[in-house]
Amino acid sequence: MLSAGAPVAVVGAGAAGLVAIRVLREAGFRVVCFEASNEVGGTWVYADVNKVPDWAGHDVALRNEPGGDDRRGSPSPSHSSPLHSSMYQSLRTNLPKQVMLFPGMPFPDAAPSFPGHVEVQRYLLRYAERHAVRDHIRFETPVQEVRPVSSRALDGYVVRYACRQRPDEVREEWYAAVCVCNGHYTVPYVPSHDSRSVHQVDDESKEDAGRGIVEHLTDGTFAPGRIHHSHFYRQPTRYAQQRVLCLGAGPSGIDISLDVARVAARPVYLSFHGSMPAACVSALRRAGVQPVAALTAVTGPRQVRLADGTQLDDLDVILLCTGYRYAFPFLADACEVRVQHGGRVVTPLYRHLLPVHRPNLPLVGLPYSVVPFPLFEYQMRYVCRVLSGAIRLPSESAMRQDTREEWRARTALGMAPRHFHRLGDRQWAYDRYLADAAGVKGPTLAAQSVYNDAGTSRKANPVLYREREYRIFGDGPEDWEVAITVA
Ligand code: FAD
């Protein structure tokens, strides 16, 4: 239990870090946030990338770790070099602004229901200003290490960080708790042989699209064809007239293949595991994207084979839209946080948030297939009450048991282990649990209904779903309406 005024560090000033600063400060803690870059917003800070490394080239930092598991996730990208986000130029949100918002802070009325990334970044800047969080952020200070002082969590942590302005200076400071908000969309993931698939059509298909192909991608067989990852994708121009195969049909894979199809040789192939509704296939085809079976092998220069036996020749680029890995390269081994299942699962955690033996080292924002901004707020409000002692956690063994039961229940439903942090429909119960425990209002049924409607229409027509404009006028499940702006 920490007393008011105790020093708490936050790593990262993306959306999660901004919320963490605000909520911790309101709870009376002394907050210092370390941010590697020179701006707030993380994912939403768009940056041009001039060099796109080839996956099969020399940049081994981009490859998965052998075996896929390691103690803290991939050691790269280097925590001493600047990170860039995975934001691309044409991105519009895949969640309606009426749902995506932080509780109590709407997006501007003038913004469409699915705003572009610039609008979201402005929104985060306004949030930072409204809650005066900037004063607590030290920019250009990448955290190099978070090290427990002793085996007792209560003794706190030493944070070692660098100052970009004075690269030779490395400093260390003590904090009673550290909130880890370093983001989970910058270290590329490619399915390896250790990934097992589930046969489902939804966002998971991005991970299953080419399971087991990482080995084929790194041995140079595809050369002179190039292999890129969506982390480096900014705009389609470099793919003009090229024959492109996008791998993975998650939200980014679909959006990027549509973006590329504006300039590339048509069709752009979209390879994924499973099936798609016929309406979705037709909509994609009309836009120049051809859904095809999962990639099973790279069979030669610019040549691949698909699960249904089809061979595709003369490809110029395979664009991997296969998602990202969790990585905490700065957590010392003594923190005992492990990243498993090919970088997709973090253990041992209670409620996808608190290391069971170190609840004062929360890992914020791990769940995916969720509405992230409000989830960050519920998590952080819960964390504050845990830190202040207002919430008494169960014993360590009871927390482990709770997590084991969740594993068991979800495995019984057919969940692949690596999807443990994928909450989907479970997010509402999760959010409400945290919000109730923290004594704040949880998500409304109206927000839940709008989220469901947007998801359903995205699956039916990924080309046009953003033409829907939502309005929420109450909390109940029926208290919303939608107008469709395009026939
Ligand atoms: P980030 O935004 O990644 O922020 C992490 C911060 O930590 C960064 O500023 C980074 O510089 C800093 N950092 C990392 N390591 C260190 C270190 N060692 N020391 C100091 N600082 C460090 N969400 C939605 O709600 N709607 C959408 O439509 C949507 N679209 C998306 C599209 C794309 C392409 C991607 C990649 C993500 C999208 N998301 C979307 C998810 C989005 O990432 C989350 O909404 C949210 O922005 C994540 O915030 P975060 O703070 O957890 O992480």
Coordinates of C-alpha atoms in Angstrom, one line a residue, residues 16-479:
A16 CA -2.5 4.6 -21.9
G17 CA 0.3 6.7 -20.4
L18 CA -1.8 9.9 -20.5
V19 CA -4.6 8.3 -18.6
A20 CA -2.2 6.8 -16.2
I21 CA -0.6 10.2 -15.4
R22 CA -4.0 11.8 -15.0
V23 CA -5.5 9.2 -12.8
L24 CA -2.4 8.6 -10.6
R25 CA -2.1 12.3 -10.0
E26 CA -5.7 12.7 -9.1
A27 CA -5.1 9.9 -6.6
G28 CA -2.4 12.0 -5.0
F29 CA 0.7 10.2 -6.2
R30 CA 3.8 12.0 -7.4
V31 CA 4.0 11.1 -11.1
V32 CA 6.9 11.1 -13.5
C33 CA 6.3 9.8 -17.0
F34 CA 9.3 8.7 -19.2
E35 CA 8.6 9.0 -22.9
A36 CA 11.1 7.9 -25.5
S37 CA 9.9 10.2 -28.3
N38 CA 9.4 14.0 -28.2
E39 CA 5.6 14.0 -28.3
V40 CA 2.5 12.5 -26.7
G41 CA 0.2 10.1 -28.5
G42 CA 2.3 7.0 -29.3
T43 CA 0.5 5.1 -32.0
W44 CA -1.3 8.2 -33.2
V45 CA 1.9 10.2 -34.0
Y46 CA 2.2 9.7 -37.7
A47 CA 5.8 9.7 -39.0
D48 CA 7.1 9.1 -42.5
V49 CA 9.4 6.1 -42.8
N50 CA 11.9 6.4 -45.6
K51 CA 13.5 3.0 -45.3
V52 CA 11.4 -0.1 -45.4
P53 CA 13.5 -3.1 -44.3
D54 CA 13.1 -6.3 -46.1
W55 CA 12.1 -9.1 -43.7
A56 CA 14.4 -11.4 -45.4
G57 CA 17.2 -8.8 -45.4
H58 CA 19.8 -8.0 -42.8
D59 CA 17.6 -6.4 -40.2
V60 CA 17.5 -9.4 -37.8
A61 CA 15.9 -7.1 -35.2
L62 CA 12.6 -7.5 -37.0
R63 CA 12.5 -11.3 -36.8
N64 CA 10.8 -13.3 -34.2
E65 CA 12.9 -14.8 -31.5
P66 CA 13.9 -18.5 -32.1
G67 CA 11.2 -20.6 -30.5
G68 CA 9.0 -17.6 -30.1
D69 CA 9.2 -17.3 -26.3
D70 CA 11.5 -15.3 -24.2
R71 CA 11.5 -13.7 -20.8
R72 CA 10.4 -10.2 -21.6
G73 CA 9.5 -10.4 -25.3
S74 CA 11.8 -9.5 -28.2
P75 CA 14.7 -7.3 -27.3
S76 CA 14.1 -5.2 -30.2
P77 CA 13.4 -2.6 -31.4
S78 CA 16.2 -1.2 -29.5
H79 CA 15.0 0.8 -26.5
S80 CA 17.8 3.3 -27.0
S81 CA 16.8 4.1 -30.6
P82 CA 13.7 6.2 -31.5
L83 CA 10.5 4.2 -32.0
H84 CA 8.1 5.0 -34.8
S85 CA 4.5 4.1 -34.6
S86 CA 2.7 1.8 -37.0
M87 CA 0.3 4.6 -38.2
Y88 CA -0.3 4.9 -42.0
Q89 CA -1.4 8.0 -43.9
S90 CA -4.9 6.9 -44.9
L91 CA -5.9 5.4 -41.6
R92 CA -9.4 6.1 -40.3
T93 CA -10.4 4.6 -37.0
N94 CA -12.1 1.2 -37.1
L95 CA -14.2 2.1 -34.0
P96 CA -16.8 4.9 -34.0
K97 CA -15.7 8.0 -32.1
Q98 CA -18.9 7.7 -30.0
V99 CA -17.4 4.5 -28.5
M100 CA -13.7 5.1 -28.7
L101 CA -13.7 8.1 -26.5
F102 CA -12.3 8.5 -23.0
P103 CA -15.2 8.6 -20.5
G104 CA -16.5 12.2 -20.2
M105 CA -14.5 13.6 -23.2
P106 CA -16.3 13.4 -26.5
F107 CA -14.6 13.9 -29.9
P108 CA -15.6 17.1 -31.6
D109 CA -19.1 17.1 -33.2
A110 CA -17.6 18.1 -36.5
A111 CA -15.5 14.9 -36.7
P112 CA -17.1 12.0 -38.6
S113 CA -17.9 8.8 -36.7
F114 CA -14.7 7.2 -38.0
P115 CA -12.2 10.0 -37.8
G116 CA -8.7 10.0 -39.4
H117 CA -5.5 9.6 -37.3
V118 CA -4.9 13.4 -37.3
E119 CA -8.2 14.0 -35.5
V120 CA -7.4 11.3 -32.9
Q121 CA -3.9 12.7 -32.3
R122 CA -5.5 16.2 -31.8
Y123 CA -8.0 14.6 -29.4
L124 CA -5.1 13.1 -27.4
L125 CA -3.3 16.5 -27.4
R126 CA -6.5 18.1 -26.0
Y127 CA -6.7 15.4 -23.4
A128 CA -3.1 16.1 -22.3
E129 CA -3.9 19.8 -22.1
R130 CA -7.2 19.5 -20.3
H131 CA -5.7 17.3 -17.6
A132 CA -2.3 19.2 -17.5
V133 CA -0.4 16.0 -17.9
R134 CA 2.6 17.4 -19.9
D135 CA 4.2 18.8 -16.8
H136 CA 4.7 15.3 -15.6
I137 CA 6.3 14.0 -18.8
R138 CA 10.0 13.9 -19.5
F139 CA 10.3 13.7 -23.2
E140 CA 13.2 11.9 -25.1
T141 CA 13.9 9.7 -22.1
P142 CA 13.8 6.1 -23.2
V143 CA 13.6 3.8 -20.2
Q144 CA 16.4 1.2 -20.4
E145 CA 15.7 -0.8 -17.3
V146 CA 13.2 -1.3 -14.6
R147 CA 14.8 -3.3 -11.8
P148 CA 13.2 -4.4 -8.5
V149 CA 15.1 -3.2 -5.5
S150 CA 14.6 -6.5 -3.8
S151 CA 12.5 -9.6 -3.9
R152 CA 9.7 -7.7 -2.0
A153 CA 7.5 -5.8 -4.4
L154 CA 6.9 -3.2 -1.7
D155 CA 10.5 -2.1 -1.9
G156 CA 9.9 -0.5 -5.3
Y157 CA 12.0 -0.2 -8.5
V158 CA 15.0 1.5 -9.8
V159 CA 14.3 3.1 -13.2
R160 CA 17.3 3.6 -15.4
Y161 CA 16.8 6.0 -18.3
A162 CA 18.8 7.8 -20.9
C163 CA 18.4 11.4 -22.1
R164 CA 18.5 11.7 -25.8
Q165 CA 19.9 15.3 -25.6
R166 CA 22.8 14.0 -23.5
P167 CA 23.3 10.4 -24.8
D168 CA 26.2 9.7 -22.5
E169 CA 24.2 10.4 -19.4
V170 CA 22.3 7.5 -18.0
R171 CA 20.4 8.2 -14.8
E172 CA 18.7 6.1 -12.1
E173 CA 15.8 7.0 -9.9
W174 CA 13.7 5.1 -7.3
Y175 CA 10.0 4.7 -7.6
A176 CA 7.5 2.9 -5.3
A177 CA 5.5 1.6 -8.3
V178 CA 5.9 1.6 -12.1
C179 CA 3.0 1.6 -14.6
V180 CA 4.1 0.1 -17.9
C181 CA 2.4 1.8 -20.8
N182 CA 4.9 1.1 -23.6
G183 CA 2.3 0.1 -26.2
H184 CA 1.9 -3.2 -28.1
Y185 CA 1.8 -2.3 -31.7
T186 CA 5.4 -1.7 -32.7
V187 CA 7.2 -5.1 -32.6
P188 CA 6.2 -7.1 -35.7
Y189 CA 4.8 -10.6 -35.3
V190 CA 4.9 -13.3 -38.0
P191 CA 3.3 -16.7 -37.3
S192 CA 5.8 -19.4 -36.6
H193 CA 5.6 -23.2 -36.5
D194 CA 4.9 -23.0 -32.8
S195 CA 1.6 -21.2 -33.4
R196 CA -1.5 -23.3 -33.6
S197 CA -4.5 -22.0 -35.4
V198 CA -8.2 -21.9 -34.8
H199 CA -10.5 -22.0 -37.7
Q200 CA -12.5 -18.9 -37.4
V201 CA -13.2 -15.8 -39.5
D202 CA -12.5 -12.7 -37.5
D203 CA -9.7 -10.5 -36.5
E204 CA -7.6 -13.6 -35.6
S205 CA -7.2 -14.5 -39.2
K206 CA -4.4 -12.1 -39.4
E207 CA -2.3 -14.3 -37.2
D208 CA -3.3 -17.5 -38.8
A209 CA -2.9 -16.4 -42.4
G210 CA 0.5 -17.7 -42.9
R211 CA 1.2 -19.7 -39.8
G212 CA 4.5 -21.5 -40.0
I213 CA 5.9 -19.4 -42.7
V214 CA 8.4 -17.3 -40.8
E215 CA 11.1 -19.8 -41.6
H216 CA 10.3 -19.5 -45.4
L217 CA 10.4 -15.8 -45.2
T218 CA 13.8 -15.4 -43.8
D219 CA 15.8 -17.7 -46.0
G220 CA 15.9 -15.5 -49.1
T221 CA 13.9 -17.9 -51.3
F222 CA 11.5 -15.1 -52.4
A223 CA 14.2 -12.8 -53.6
P224 CA 14.3 -10.6 -55.7
G225 CA 10.7 -10.2 -54.4
R226 CA 10.5 -8.2 -51.2
I227 CA 8.9 -8.9 -47.9
H228 CA 7.6 -5.9 -45.9
H229 CA 5.7 -5.6 -42.6
S230 CA 2.8 -3.3 -42.1
H231 CA 4.7 -1.6 -39.2
F232 CA 6.5 0.3 -42.0
Y233 CA 3.6 0.9 -44.3
R234 CA 2.8 4.6 -44.8
Q235 CA 1.2 5.1 -48.2
P236 CA 0.7 3.0 -51.3
T237 CA 2.9 4.9 -53.7
R238 CA 5.9 2.6 -53.4
Y239 CA 3.6 -0.3 -54.6
A240 CA 2.5 1.4 -57.9
Q241 CA 2.0 -1.2 -60.6
Q242 CA 3.5 -3.9 -58.3
R243 CA 2.0 -7.3 -57.8
V244 CA 1.3 -7.5 -54.1
L245 CA 0.1 -10.2 -51.7
C246 CA -1.1 -8.9 -48.3
L247 CA -0.9 -11.5 -45.6
G248 CA -3.5 -11.3 -42.9
A249 CA -7.1 -10.1 -42.9
G250 CA -7.3 -8.2 -39.7
P251 CA -8.5 -4.6 -39.7
S252 CA -5.0 -3.4 -40.9
G253 CA -4.6 -6.1 -43.5
I254 CA -8.0 -5.3 -45.1
D255 CA -7.5 -1.5 -45.0
I256 CA -3.9 -1.7 -46.3
S257 CA -4.8 -4.1 -49.2
L258 CA -7.6 -1.7 -50.2
D259 CA -5.2 1.2 -50.0
V260 CA -2.6 -0.6 -52.0
A261 CA -5.2 -1.6 -54.6
R262 CA -5.6 2.1 -55.5
V263 CA -2.2 2.0 -57.3
A264 CA -0.9 -1.5 -57.5
A265 CA -1.4 -4.1 -60.3
R266 CA -4.8 -5.5 -59.7
P267 CA -5.9 -7.6 -58.1
V268 CA -4.0 -7.2 -54.8
Y269 CA -4.2 -10.7 -53.1
L270 CA -5.4 -10.8 -49.6
S271 CA -4.3 -14.1 -48.1
F272 CA -5.9 -15.4 -44.9
H273 CA -7.0 -18.5 -43.0
G274 CA -10.7 -19.4 -42.9
S275 CA -13.5 -17.9 -44.9
M276 CA -15.3 -14.6 -45.3
P277 CA -19.0 -13.7 -45.8
A278 CA -19.8 -13.6 -49.6
A279 CA -20.9 -10.0 -49.3
C280 CA -17.5 -9.1 -47.9
V281 CA -15.7 -11.0 -50.7
S282 CA -17.7 -9.2 -53.3
A283 CA -17.1 -5.7 -51.8
L284 CA -13.3 -6.4 -51.7
R285 CA -13.3 -7.7 -55.2
R286 CA -15.1 -4.6 -56.5
A287 CA -12.3 -2.6 -54.9
G288 CA -9.5 -4.6 -56.6
V289 CA -8.7 -6.9 -53.7
Q290 CA -8.9 -10.7 -54.3
P291 CA -9.3 -12.7 -51.1
V292 CA -7.3 -16.0 -51.4
A293 CA -6.4 -19.0 -49.2
A294 CA -3.7 -18.9 -46.5
L295 CA -0.1 -18.8 -47.6
T296 CA 1.5 -22.1 -46.9
A297 CA 4.9 -21.9 -48.6
V298 CA 7.3 -19.6 -50.4
T299 CA 8.2 -21.9 -53.3
G300 CA 10.7 -19.8 -55.2
P301 CA 11.7 -16.4 -56.4
R302 CA 8.6 -14.2 -56.3
Q303 CA 6.5 -17.3 -56.0
V304 CA 4.2 -18.7 -53.3
R305 CA 1.8 -21.6 -52.7
L306 CA -1.6 -21.3 -51.0
A307 CA -3.4 -23.7 -48.8
D308 CA -5.8 -24.7 -51.7
G309 CA -2.9 -25.6 -53.9
T310 CA -3.0 -22.4 -56.0
Q311 CA 0.4 -21.1 -57.0
L312 CA 1.0 -17.3 -57.4
D313 CA 3.9 -16.2 -59.6
D314 CA 5.6 -13.0 -60.3
L315 CA 4.8 -11.3 -57.0
D316 CA 6.8 -8.2 -56.3
V317 CA 6.0 -7.9 -52.6
I318 CA 4.5 -9.9 -49.7
L319 CA 3.2 -7.4 -47.3
L320 CA 2.9 -8.9 -43.8
C321 CA -0.1 -7.6 -41.9
T322 CA 0.3 -10.2 -39.2
G323 CA 0.2 -8.1 -36.1
Y324 CA 2.5 -7.4 -33.3
R325 CA 4.2 -9.0 -30.3
Y326 CA 4.2 -7.9 -26.7
A327 CA 7.7 -6.8 -25.7
F328 CA 9.1 -5.4 -22.4
P329 CA 12.8 -5.2 -23.2
F330 CA 13.4 -2.9 -20.3
L331 CA 12.0 -5.1 -17.5
A332 CA 14.8 -6.8 -15.7
D333 CA 14.7 -10.6 -15.3
A334 CA 14.0 -10.1 -11.6
C335 CA 10.6 -8.6 -12.5
E336 CA 9.7 -12.1 -13.5
V337 CA 7.4 -11.1 -16.3
R338 CA 7.4 -13.6 -19.1
V339 CA 6.2 -13.2 -22.7
Q340 CA 5.1 -16.6 -24.2
H341 CA 3.3 -18.2 -27.1
G342 CA 5.4 -16.5 -29.7
G343 CA 5.1 -13.1 -28.1
R344 CA 1.4 -13.1 -27.7
V345 CA 0.8 -13.9 -24.1
V346 CA 2.2 -12.2 -20.9
T347 CA 2.4 -14.2 -17.7
P348 CA 1.8 -14.5 -14.7
L349 CA -0.9 -11.8 -14.7
Y350 CA -4.1 -11.2 -12.7
R351 CA -6.9 -9.8 -14.8
H352 CA -4.6 -9.3 -17.8
L353 CA -3.0 -6.4 -15.9
L354 CA -1.2 -7.1 -12.6
P355 CA 1.9 -9.4 -12.3
V356 CA 0.6 -11.6 -9.5
H357 CA 3.8 -11.3 -7.4
R358 CA 4.3 -7.5 -8.3
P359 CA 0.9 -5.7 -8.4
N360 CA 2.8 -2.4 -8.2
L361 CA 4.2 -3.1 -11.7
P362 CA 0.9 -3.0 -13.8
L363 CA 1.2 -3.7 -17.5
V364 CA -1.5 -1.5 -19.0
G365 CA -3.4 -2.0 -22.2
L366 CA -2.6 -5.7 -23.0
P367 CA -6.1 -6.8 -24.0
Y368 CA -6.9 -6.5 -27.7
S369 CA -10.1 -6.7 -29.8
V370 CA -11.4 -4.2 -27.3
V371 CA -12.2 -0.5 -27.2
P372 CA -8.8 0.6 -25.9
F373 CA -9.1 4.2 -24.5
P374 CA -11.9 3.5 -22.0
L375 CA -10.4 0.2 -21.1
F376 CA -7.1 2.1 -20.2
E377 CA -9.1 4.3 -17.9
Y378 CA -10.9 1.5 -16.1
Q379 CA -7.6 -0.4 -15.7
M380 CA -5.8 2.7 -14.3
R381 CA -8.6 3.6 -11.9
Y382 CA -8.5 0.0 -10.6
V383 CA -4.7 0.2 -10.4
C384 CA -4.8 3.4 -8.3
R385 CA -7.1 1.8 -5.8
V386 CA -4.9 -1.2 -5.6
L387 CA -1.8 1.0 -5.1
S388 CA -3.6 3.0 -2.4
G389 CA -4.8 -0.1 -0.6
A390 CA -8.5 0.7 -1.2
I391 CA -8.8 -2.6 -3.1
R392 CA -7.3 -5.6 -1.3
L393 CA -6.2 -8.2 -3.8
P394 CA -6.6 -11.9 -3.2
S395 CA -3.5 -13.9 -2.2
E396 CA -1.0 -14.6 -4.9
S397 CA -2.1 -18.2 -5.1
A398 CA -5.8 -17.1 -5.4
M399 CA -4.8 -14.7 -8.2
R400 CA -3.0 -17.5 -10.0
Q401 CA -5.9 -19.8 -9.6
D402 CA -8.3 -17.1 -11.0
T403 CA -6.1 -16.8 -14.1
R404 CA -5.9 -20.6 -14.4
E405 CA -9.7 -20.8 -14.3
E406 CA -10.0 -18.2 -17.1
W407 CA -7.5 -20.2 -19.2
R408 CA -9.5 -23.4 -18.6
A409 CA -12.8 -21.8 -19.4
R410 CA -11.6 -20.3 -22.6
T411 CA -9.6 -23.3 -23.7
A412 CA -12.8 -25.3 -23.2
L413 CA -14.4 -22.9 -25.7
G414 CA -11.8 -23.7 -28.3
M415 CA -9.5 -20.6 -27.7
A416 CA -6.0 -21.0 -28.9
P417 CA -3.6 -20.2 -26.0
R418 CA -2.0 -17.3 -27.9
H419 CA -5.4 -15.5 -28.0
F420 CA -5.6 -15.2 -24.2
H421 CA -5.6 -11.4 -24.1
R422 CA -8.1 -11.2 -26.9
L423 CA -11.3 -10.2 -25.1
G424 CA -13.8 -9.4 -27.8
D425 CA -17.3 -9.7 -26.2
R426 CA -15.7 -10.4 -22.8
Q427 CA -14.4 -6.9 -22.7
W428 CA -17.7 -5.6 -21.3
A429 CA -17.7 -7.8 -18.3
Y430 CA -14.0 -7.1 -17.8
D431 CA -14.5 -3.3 -18.0
R432 CA -17.5 -3.4 -15.7
Y433 CA -15.6 -5.5 -13.2
L434 CA -12.7 -3.0 -13.1
A435 CA -15.1 0.0 -13.1
D436 CA -17.2 -1.4 -10.3
A437 CA -14.2 -2.2 -8.2
A438 CA -12.8 1.3 -8.8
G439 CA -16.2 3.0 -8.0
V440 CA -16.6 4.6 -11.4
K441 CA -19.3 4.2 -14.1
G442 CA -18.6 1.4 -16.6
P443 CA -19.4 1.2 -20.3
T444 CA -23.0 1.8 -21.2
L445 CA -25.2 -0.7 -23.1
A446 CA -25.6 1.9 -25.8
A447 CA -21.9 2.0 -26.4
Q448 CA -21.9 -1.8 -26.5
S449 CA -24.7 -1.9 -29.1
V450 CA -22.9 0.7 -31.3
Y451 CA -19.6 -1.3 -31.0
N452 CA -21.5 -4.4 -32.1
D453 CA -23.2 -2.7 -35.0
A454 CA -20.0 -1.2 -36.3
G455 CA -18.3 -4.6 -36.0
T456 CA -21.1 -6.4 -37.9
S457 CA -21.1 -3.8 -40.7
R458 CA -17.3 -3.9 -40.9
K459 CA -17.4 -7.7 -41.4
A460 CA -20.2 -7.4 -44.0
N461 CA -18.6 -4.5 -45.9
P462 CA -15.1 -3.5 -45.0
V463 CA -15.0 -1.0 -47.9
L464 CA -18.1 1.1 -46.9
Y465 CA -18.7 0.6 -43.2
R466 CA -17.1 3.9 -42.3
E467 CA -19.9 5.7 -44.1
R468 CA -22.1 5.1 -41.1
E469 CA -22.7 8.0 -38.7
Y470 CA -23.8 7.1 -35.2
R471 CA -25.6 9.1 -32.5
I472 CA -25.9 8.0 -28.9
F473 CA -28.6 9.7 -26.9
G474 CA -28.8 7.7 -23.7
D475 CA -27.3 4.7 -21.8
G476 CA -29.7 2.0 -22.8
P477 CA -29.2 -0.7 -25.4
E478 CA -31.7 1.1 -27.8
D479 CA -30.5 4.6 -27.1

